[in-house]
Coordinates of C-alpha atoms in Angstrom, one line a residue:
Chain A
M4 CA 0.0 0.0 0.0
N5 CA 1.6 3.2 -1.1
T6 CA -0.1 6.3 0.4
T7 CA 1.6 9.5 -0.7
P8 CA 1.4 11.8 2.2
S9 CA -0.1 15.0 0.9
A10 CA 0.6 18.5 2.1
S11 CA -2.4 20.8 2.5
A12 CA -0.5 23.3 0.2
N13 CA -1.4 21.0 -2.7
E14 CA -5.1 20.9 -1.8
W15 CA -7.4 22.5 -4.4
P16 CA -8.7 25.8 -2.9
L17 CA -12.1 25.9 -1.2
W18 CA -15.1 27.5 -2.8
E19 CA -18.5 28.5 -1.4
V20 CA -21.5 27.6 -3.5
F21 CA -24.7 29.7 -3.9
V22 CA -27.7 28.3 -5.8
R23 CA -30.8 30.2 -7.1
P24 CA -33.5 27.6 -6.7
K25 CA -35.8 29.1 -9.2
A26 CA -36.2 32.3 -11.2
G27 CA -37.2 35.2 -9.0
L28 CA -35.6 33.9 -5.8
D29 CA -32.3 34.9 -4.2
H30 CA -29.1 32.8 -4.5
K31 CA -28.7 30.9 -1.3
H32 CA -25.6 29.5 0.2
C33 CA -25.8 25.7 0.1
G34 CA -22.3 24.4 0.8
S35 CA -18.6 24.3 -0.2
L36 CA -16.3 22.3 -2.4
H37 CA -12.7 22.1 -3.5
A38 CA -11.7 23.0 -7.1
A39 CA -8.6 24.1 -8.9
D40 CA -10.1 27.0 -10.8
P41 CA -13.5 28.9 -11.2
K42 CA -14.6 26.9 -14.2
M43 CA -14.0 23.6 -12.4
A44 CA -15.7 25.0 -9.3
L45 CA -18.9 25.7 -11.3
Q46 CA -18.8 22.2 -12.9
L47 CA -18.4 20.5 -9.6
A48 CA -21.0 22.7 -8.0
R49 CA -23.5 21.4 -10.6
E50 CA -22.5 17.8 -9.8
V51 CA -22.5 18.1 -6.1
Y52 CA -25.4 20.5 -5.3
T53 CA -27.9 20.3 -8.2
R54 CA -28.3 16.6 -9.0
R55 CA -32.1 17.0 -8.8
Q56 CA -32.8 20.3 -10.5
E57 CA -32.3 22.2 -7.3
G58 CA -31.1 25.3 -9.2
T59 CA -31.4 27.5 -12.2
S60 CA -28.2 29.4 -11.6
V61 CA -25.0 28.9 -9.5
W62 CA -22.4 31.3 -8.0
V63 CA -19.1 30.1 -6.7
V64 CA -16.9 32.3 -4.6
K65 CA -13.4 31.5 -3.3
S66 CA -13.9 31.0 0.5
S67 CA -10.8 33.1 1.2
D68 CA -12.4 36.1 -0.6
I69 CA -15.4 36.2 1.8
T70 CA -15.2 38.7 4.7
A71 CA -17.5 37.6 7.5
S72 CA -18.5 39.3 10.8
D73 CA -17.0 38.0 13.9
P74 CA -19.4 36.0 16.1
G75 CA -17.9 37.8 19.1
D76 CA -19.2 41.1 17.6
K77 CA -22.8 39.8 17.4
A78 CA -24.0 41.8 20.3
M79 CA -22.3 45.0 19.2
L80 CA -23.6 44.7 15.6
F81 CA -27.1 43.4 16.0
D82 CA -28.4 44.1 19.5
P83 CA -28.9 47.9 19.0
M84 CA -31.9 47.1 16.8
E85 CA -33.6 45.2 19.7
D86 CA -35.2 48.4 21.2
K87 CA -36.1 50.0 17.9
V88 CA -39.6 48.5 17.7
Y89 CA -40.8 51.6 15.9
R90 CA -39.1 50.2 12.7
H91 CA -41.8 47.6 12.4
P92 CA -45.3 48.2 11.0
T93 CA -46.9 46.4 13.9
F94 CA -45.7 49.2 16.3
Y95 CA -48.6 51.4 14.9
P96 CA -52.0 50.2 15.9
L97 CA -54.5 52.0 13.6
P98 CA -58.3 52.1 13.7
D99 CA -59.9 49.0 12.4
E100 CA -61.2 50.8 9.3
V101 CA -57.6 51.3 8.0
N102 CA -55.8 48.5 9.8
H103 CA -55.0 46.6 6.6
M104 CA -52.9 49.6 5.6
Chain B
M17 CA -24.1 3.3 12.3
Y18 CA -22.0 5.0 9.8
T19 CA -20.1 6.4 12.8
Q20 CA -20.4 3.3 15.0
A21 CA -16.6 3.4 15.6
M22 CA -17.3 6.5 17.8
D23 CA -18.4 4.0 20.4
L24 CA -15.2 2.1 20.2
A25 CA -12.8 4.8 21.3
P26 CA -11.9 4.6 25.0
K27 CA -13.9 6.9 27.2
E28 CA -12.4 10.4 26.9
E29 CA -11.9 12.4 30.0
R30 CA -12.2 16.1 29.7
K31 CA -9.4 18.4 30.8
A32 CA -9.8 19.0 34.5
V33 CA -7.7 22.1 34.8
R34 CA -9.2 25.1 33.1
T35 CA -8.6 28.8 33.3
V36 CA -11.4 31.0 34.7
E37 CA -12.0 32.4 31.2
E38 CA -12.3 28.9 29.7
A39 CA -14.7 27.8 32.4
E40 CA -16.9 30.9 31.7
L41 CA -16.8 30.3 27.9
E42 CA -17.7 26.7 28.5
A43 CA -20.6 27.6 30.9
R44 CA -22.0 29.9 28.2
F45 CA -21.5 27.1 25.6
E46 CA -23.4 24.6 27.7
A47 CA -26.2 27.1 28.3
R48 CA -26.6 27.5 24.5
I49 CA -26.7 23.7 24.1
D50 CA -29.3 23.5 26.8
A51 CA -31.4 26.2 25.1
G52 CA -31.4 24.1 21.9
D53 CA -29.2 26.7 20.1
F54 CA -27.2 25.7 17.0
I55 CA -23.4 26.1 17.2
E56 CA -21.8 27.6 14.1
A57 CA -18.3 27.1 12.8
K58 CA -16.8 30.3 14.2
D59 CA -18.5 30.1 17.6
W60 CA -16.4 29.3 20.6
M61 CA -16.6 25.6 21.5
P62 CA -14.8 23.3 23.9
E63 CA -11.8 21.4 22.3
H64 CA -13.4 18.1 23.2
Y65 CA -16.6 19.0 21.4
R66 CA -14.6 20.0 18.3
R67 CA -12.5 16.8 18.4
T68 CA -15.5 14.6 18.8
L69 CA -17.3 16.2 15.9
V70 CA -14.2 16.0 13.6
R71 CA -14.0 12.3 14.4
Q72 CA -17.7 11.7 13.9
I73 CA -18.2 13.7 10.8
S74 CA -15.1 12.4 9.1
Q75 CA -16.0 8.8 9.9
H76 CA -19.4 9.5 8.5
A77 CA -17.9 10.9 5.3
H78 CA -15.5 8.0 4.9
S79 CA -18.4 5.6 5.2
E80 CA -20.2 7.3 2.4
I81 CA -17.1 7.2 0.1
V82 CA -16.2 3.6 0.9
G83 CA -19.9 2.7 0.6
M84 CA -19.7 3.4 -3.1
L85 CA -17.4 0.3 -3.5
P86 CA -19.8 -2.6 -2.8
E87 CA -22.4 -1.1 -5.1
G88 CA -19.9 -0.2 -7.8
N89 CA -19.3 -4.0 -8.1
W90 CA -22.7 -4.3 -9.9
V91 CA -22.8 -1.3 -12.2
T92 CA -21.7 -3.3 -15.3
R93 CA -23.9 -6.2 -14.5
A94 CA -27.2 -4.5 -13.6
P95 CA -30.0 -6.5 -15.2
T96 CA -31.6 -3.6 -17.1
L97 CA -30.7 -0.2 -18.3
K98 CA -33.3 1.2 -15.8
R99 CA -31.6 -0.5 -12.9
K100 CA -28.2 0.5 -14.1
A101 CA -29.2 4.2 -14.3
I102 CA -30.8 4.0 -10.8
L103 CA -27.6 2.4 -9.4
L104 CA -25.3 5.0 -10.9
A105 CA -27.5 7.8 -9.5
K106 CA -27.4 6.2 -6.1
I107 CA -23.6 5.8 -6.1
Q108 CA -23.2 9.4 -7.3
D109 CA -25.4 10.4 -4.3
E110 CA -23.1 8.5 -1.9
G111 CA -20.1 10.4 -3.3
G112 CA -22.0 13.7 -2.9
H113 CA -22.9 12.8 0.7
G114 CA -19.3 12.2 1.4
L115 CA -18.4 15.6 0.0
Y116 CA -21.1 17.4 2.0
L117 CA -19.7 15.8 5.1
Y118 CA -16.0 16.4 4.4
A119 CA -16.9 20.1 3.9
A120 CA -18.8 20.1 7.2
A121 CA -15.8 18.6 9.0
E122 CA -13.4 21.1 7.3
T123 CA -15.3 24.0 9.0
L124 CA -13.9 22.6 12.3
G125 CA -10.3 23.3 11.2
T126 CA -9.2 20.0 9.8
S127 CA -8.2 19.7 6.1
R128 CA -9.5 17.3 3.5
D129 CA -6.0 15.9 3.0
Q130 CA -5.6 15.2 6.7
M131 CA -8.9 13.2 6.7
V132 CA -8.1 11.3 3.6
D133 CA -4.6 10.5 4.9
A134 CA -6.1 9.2 8.1
L135 CA -8.5 6.9 6.2
H136 CA -5.8 5.6 3.9
A137 CA -3.4 5.0 6.8
G138 CA -6.0 2.9 8.5
K139 CA -6.3 5.3 11.4
A140 CA -9.8 6.5 10.7
K141 CA -12.7 4.1 10.7
Y142 CA -15.7 3.7 8.4
S143 CA -18.8 1.7 9.0
S144 CA -18.3 -2.1 9.4
I145 CA -21.2 -2.8 7.0
F146 CA -19.1 -1.9 3.9
N147 CA -16.6 -4.7 4.7
Y148 CA -19.1 -7.3 3.4
P149 CA -19.1 -8.5 -0.2
T150 CA -22.0 -8.0 -2.7
L151 CA -22.3 -11.6 -4.0
N152 CA -25.5 -11.5 -6.1
W153 CA -27.7 -8.8 -7.8
A154 CA -30.3 -9.0 -5.0
D155 CA -27.5 -7.7 -2.6
I156 CA -28.0 -4.3 -4.3
G157 CA -31.7 -4.1 -3.5
T158 CA -31.0 -5.5 0.0
I159 CA -28.4 -2.8 0.7
G160 CA -31.0 -0.2 -0.3
W161 CA -33.7 -1.7 1.9
L162 CA -31.7 -2.6 5.0
V163 CA -28.4 -0.7 5.0
D164 CA -29.9 2.6 3.7
G165 CA -32.9 1.9 5.9
A166 CA -30.7 1.7 9.0
A167 CA -28.8 4.8 7.9
I168 CA -32.0 6.8 7.6
M169 CA -33.0 5.7 11.1
N170 CA -29.8 7.1 12.5
Q171 CA -29.5 10.2 10.3
V172 CA -33.0 11.7 10.7
P173 CA -32.3 12.6 14.4
L174 CA -28.9 14.0 13.3
T175 CA -30.7 16.8 11.3
R176 CA -31.2 18.3 14.8
C177 CA -27.5 17.9 15.8
S178 CA -26.2 20.9 17.8
Y179 CA -23.4 21.6 15.2
A180 CA -25.2 23.5 12.5
P181 CA -23.0 22.7 9.5
Y182 CA -23.3 19.0 10.2
A183 CA -27.1 19.3 10.8
R184 CA -27.5 21.1 7.4
A185 CA -25.5 18.4 5.6
M186 CA -27.8 15.8 7.2
V187 CA -30.9 17.6 6.0
R188 CA -29.7 17.4 2.4
I189 CA -28.6 13.8 2.8
C190 CA -31.8 12.6 4.4
R191 CA -33.8 14.2 1.6
E192 CA -31.8 12.1 -0.9
E193 CA -31.5 8.9 1.1
S194 CA -35.2 8.2 1.0
F195 CA -34.8 7.4 -2.8
H196 CA -32.1 4.9 -1.9
Q197 CA -34.2 2.9 0.4
R198 CA -37.3 3.0 -1.8
Q199 CA -35.5 1.9 -5.0
G200 CA -34.0 -1.0 -3.0
F201 CA -37.3 -2.2 -1.7
D202 CA -38.9 -1.8 -5.2
S203 CA -36.1 -3.8 -6.8
L204 CA -36.6 -6.7 -4.3
L205 CA -40.4 -6.5 -4.6
V206 CA -40.1 -7.0 -8.4
M207 CA -37.9 -10.0 -7.9
M208 CA -40.2 -11.5 -5.3
K209 CA -43.5 -10.8 -7.1
E210 CA -42.6 -11.2 -10.7
G211 CA -39.4 -13.3 -10.5
T212 CA -38.6 -16.9 -10.9
D213 CA -38.0 -19.3 -7.9
A214 CA -34.3 -18.9 -8.5
Q215 CA -34.6 -15.1 -8.3
R216 CA -36.7 -15.3 -5.1
A217 CA -34.0 -17.5 -3.7
L218 CA -31.4 -14.9 -4.5
V219 CA -33.4 -12.3 -2.5
Q220 CA -33.7 -14.6 0.5
D221 CA -29.9 -15.4 0.3
A222 CA -29.1 -11.7 0.2
V223 CA -31.4 -10.9 3.2
N224 CA -29.9 -13.8 5.2
R225 CA -26.4 -12.4 4.7
W226 CA -27.2 -8.7 5.3
W227 CA -29.6 -8.8 8.2
W228 CA -27.2 -9.3 11.1
P229 CA -24.5 -6.9 9.8
S230 CA -27.3 -4.3 9.4
L231 CA -28.2 -4.6 13.0
M232 CA -24.6 -4.2 14.0
M233 CA -24.5 -0.9 12.1
F234 CA -26.2 0.7 15.2
G235 CA -23.0 0.0 17.2
P236 CA -22.5 -1.9 20.5
P237 CA -25.2 -2.1 23.1
D238 CA -25.8 1.1 25.1
A239 CA -24.0 -0.4 28.2
E240 CA -20.8 -0.8 26.2
S241 CA -20.9 2.6 24.5
P242 CA -18.6 4.7 26.7
N243 CA -18.8 8.0 24.9
S244 CA -22.6 8.1 24.3
A245 CA -23.5 10.1 27.4
Q246 CA -21.3 13.1 26.5
S247 CA -22.4 13.0 22.9
T248 CA -26.0 12.9 24.0
R249 CA -25.4 15.8 26.4
W250 CA -24.0 17.9 23.6
G251 CA -26.7 17.1 21.1
I252 CA -24.3 15.3 18.8
K253 CA -26.2 12.0 19.4
R254 CA -30.0 12.1 19.8
L255 CA -31.1 8.5 20.3
S256 CA -29.2 5.6 21.8
N257 CA -27.9 2.7 19.8
D258 CA -30.4 0.2 21.3
T259 CA -33.4 2.5 20.8
L260 CA -32.5 3.0 17.2
R261 CA -31.8 -0.7 16.6
Q262 CA -35.3 -1.6 18.1
K263 CA -37.0 0.9 15.9
F264 CA -35.2 -0.6 12.9
V265 CA -36.2 -4.2 13.8
D266 CA -39.8 -3.1 14.3
A267 CA -40.0 -1.5 10.9
C268 CA -38.2 -4.3 9.0
A269 CA -40.2 -7.1 10.6
E270 CA -43.3 -5.7 9.0
Q271 CA -41.7 -4.8 5.7
A272 CA -40.3 -8.4 5.4
Q273 CA -43.8 -9.7 5.5
V274 CA -44.8 -7.4 2.6
L275 CA -41.8 -8.6 0.7
G276 CA -42.4 -12.3 1.5
V277 CA -38.9 -13.0 2.9
T278 CA -37.9 -14.5 6.2
L279 CA -35.5 -12.6 8.4
P280 CA -32.9 -15.1 9.6
D281 CA -33.7 -14.9 13.3
P282 CA -35.6 -17.8 14.9
D283 CA -36.2 -15.6 18.0
L284 CA -37.9 -12.8 16.0
K285 CA -41.4 -12.5 17.6
W286 CA -44.0 -9.8 18.2
N287 CA -44.1 -9.0 21.9
A288 CA -47.5 -7.4 22.6
E289 CA -46.6 -6.5 26.1
R290 CA -43.6 -4.4 25.0
G291 CA -45.2 -3.3 21.8
H292 CA -42.0 -4.2 20.0
W293 CA -40.5 -7.2 18.1
D294 CA -38.2 -9.3 20.2
F295 CA -35.0 -10.4 18.5
G296 CA -32.2 -12.9 19.1
P297 CA -28.7 -12.2 20.4
I298 CA -26.2 -10.4 18.0
D299 CA -22.9 -12.0 17.4
W300 CA -20.7 -9.2 18.8
A301 CA -17.6 -11.3 18.3
E302 CA -18.2 -11.0 14.6
F303 CA -18.7 -7.2 14.9
W304 CA -15.4 -6.7 16.8
R305 CA -13.6 -8.9 14.2
V306 CA -14.9 -6.8 11.3
V307 CA -14.2 -3.5 13.1
G308 CA -10.8 -4.7 14.0
G309 CA -9.9 -5.1 10.3
H310 CA -10.7 -8.8 9.8
G311 CA -14.0 -8.7 7.9
P312 CA -14.4 -10.3 4.5
C313 CA -13.4 -7.2 2.5
N314 CA -11.5 -4.8 4.8
K315 CA -8.2 -5.1 2.9
E316 CA -9.9 -4.9 -0.5
R317 CA -11.9 -1.8 0.3
L318 CA -9.0 0.2 1.7
A319 CA -6.7 -0.9 -1.2
A320 CA -9.3 0.2 -3.7
R321 CA -9.5 3.7 -2.1
V322 CA -5.8 4.1 -1.9
K323 CA -5.3 3.0 -5.5
A324 CA -8.0 5.5 -6.7
W325 CA -6.3 8.3 -4.7
D326 CA -2.8 7.4 -5.9
D327 CA -3.8 6.9 -9.5
G328 CA -5.6 10.2 -9.5
A329 CA -2.7 12.2 -8.1
W330 CA -1.4 13.3 -11.5
V331 CA -4.9 14.7 -12.3
R332 CA -5.1 16.7 -9.1
E333 CA -1.5 18.0 -9.7
A334 CA -2.1 18.9 -13.3
A335 CA -5.3 20.8 -12.6
L336 CA -3.6 22.8 -9.9
A337 CA -0.6 23.5 -12.2
H338 CA -2.9 24.6 -15.0
A339 CA -4.9 26.9 -12.6
R340 CA -1.6 28.5 -11.3
K341 CA -0.3 29.0 -14.9
Q342 CA -3.6 30.7 -16.0
A343 CA -3.6 32.9 -12.9
A344 CA 0.0 34.0 -13.6
K345 CA -0.8 34.7 -17.2
E346 CA -3.8 36.9 -16.2
Q347 CA -1.7 38.7 -13.7
A348 CA 1.0 39.4 -16.3
A349 CA -1.6 40.6 -18.8
K350 CA -3.0 43.0 -16.1
E351 CA 0.4 44.4 -15.3
Q352 CA 1.2 44.9 -18.9
A353 CA -2.1 46.8 -19.4
A354 CA -1.4 49.0 -16.4

């Protein structure tokens, strides 16, 4: 048995896959895969994530090109909206006659 | 199950000495687990949780990949074009499931190459079930009915696993797995209802050989499953080995009657008092033999995986070299234009 030890430096880069399930809907993240270049990433995304007509369009983005918020900043970023209930339509009870406004 | 070897590792003790900060983080983590929150890749997690998940998800992935081999044995000999197309689609799904799972494990900071190396070096396990041979065509239907049936039993609860990338992969897998089980039952049903006596005998022979190994897929009895308590606590494991095994026996006992086959267990009997089917003792010595590397096909399976990997090395290297060359060309063209 001859297993060649492989260094991670020789791994194909990682890509994130986004699929638009049908016309009119947003592309949605559905997973990741390894591929050598963008063209191969698209082909593999089709094989791995749309074997049952799950999509009408696919985006692939190199994982290393994504900038993400830090989970540690969750409170700082998102909690300030917690007490701004006036941003929601339900904050404004209106008379029954116009309540479907 | 596909990750039955999780039960085989010695009971892991958690680090006793922790810093105050670590203890606080861990308390917050435990509270999130208790509240039924999902944990995402970049969230803080105890090292032991991370390690347990890497082991479990990579074993699961290896099982999907090695699981392609026993079925691949019948691609060229499927009896009709329809059955061949179905079998190819199913094998492609197994490959896809392996890829979803490797990707989920990679979010925990391990690399694809590390996982593949561990499998090829014999350090990582895969399910014992794939170390049995597929001797006749009915084995393919039987694998769908029993092996994929057992897999679904185990995987449905994992869609609620606390580690979100794993849970999401399981949702996708479960959606596809149902086709696997149904096509298997359908294939056996055709042989039993429309086949010749010889074909019916093939089905019975396949069921006789796969029944007990399928029950072993759920792993050792609860009492001998040292890491179960912690995994259950963390929401990595949702139902115990014995609970799942009983559910599986109950379902199969009924389905066997529809099919018209006998399950090879003289003790299999409905127990009205328990509301379950009783079944006979499992040959755990066989289970340990197969897990320990001495099943009928262990060497063959691993050799096939290693050969595929080594033979494909030049393709992986060439694709990477091509991509680097193209990128360098583009870069040079940009610099020239600037």
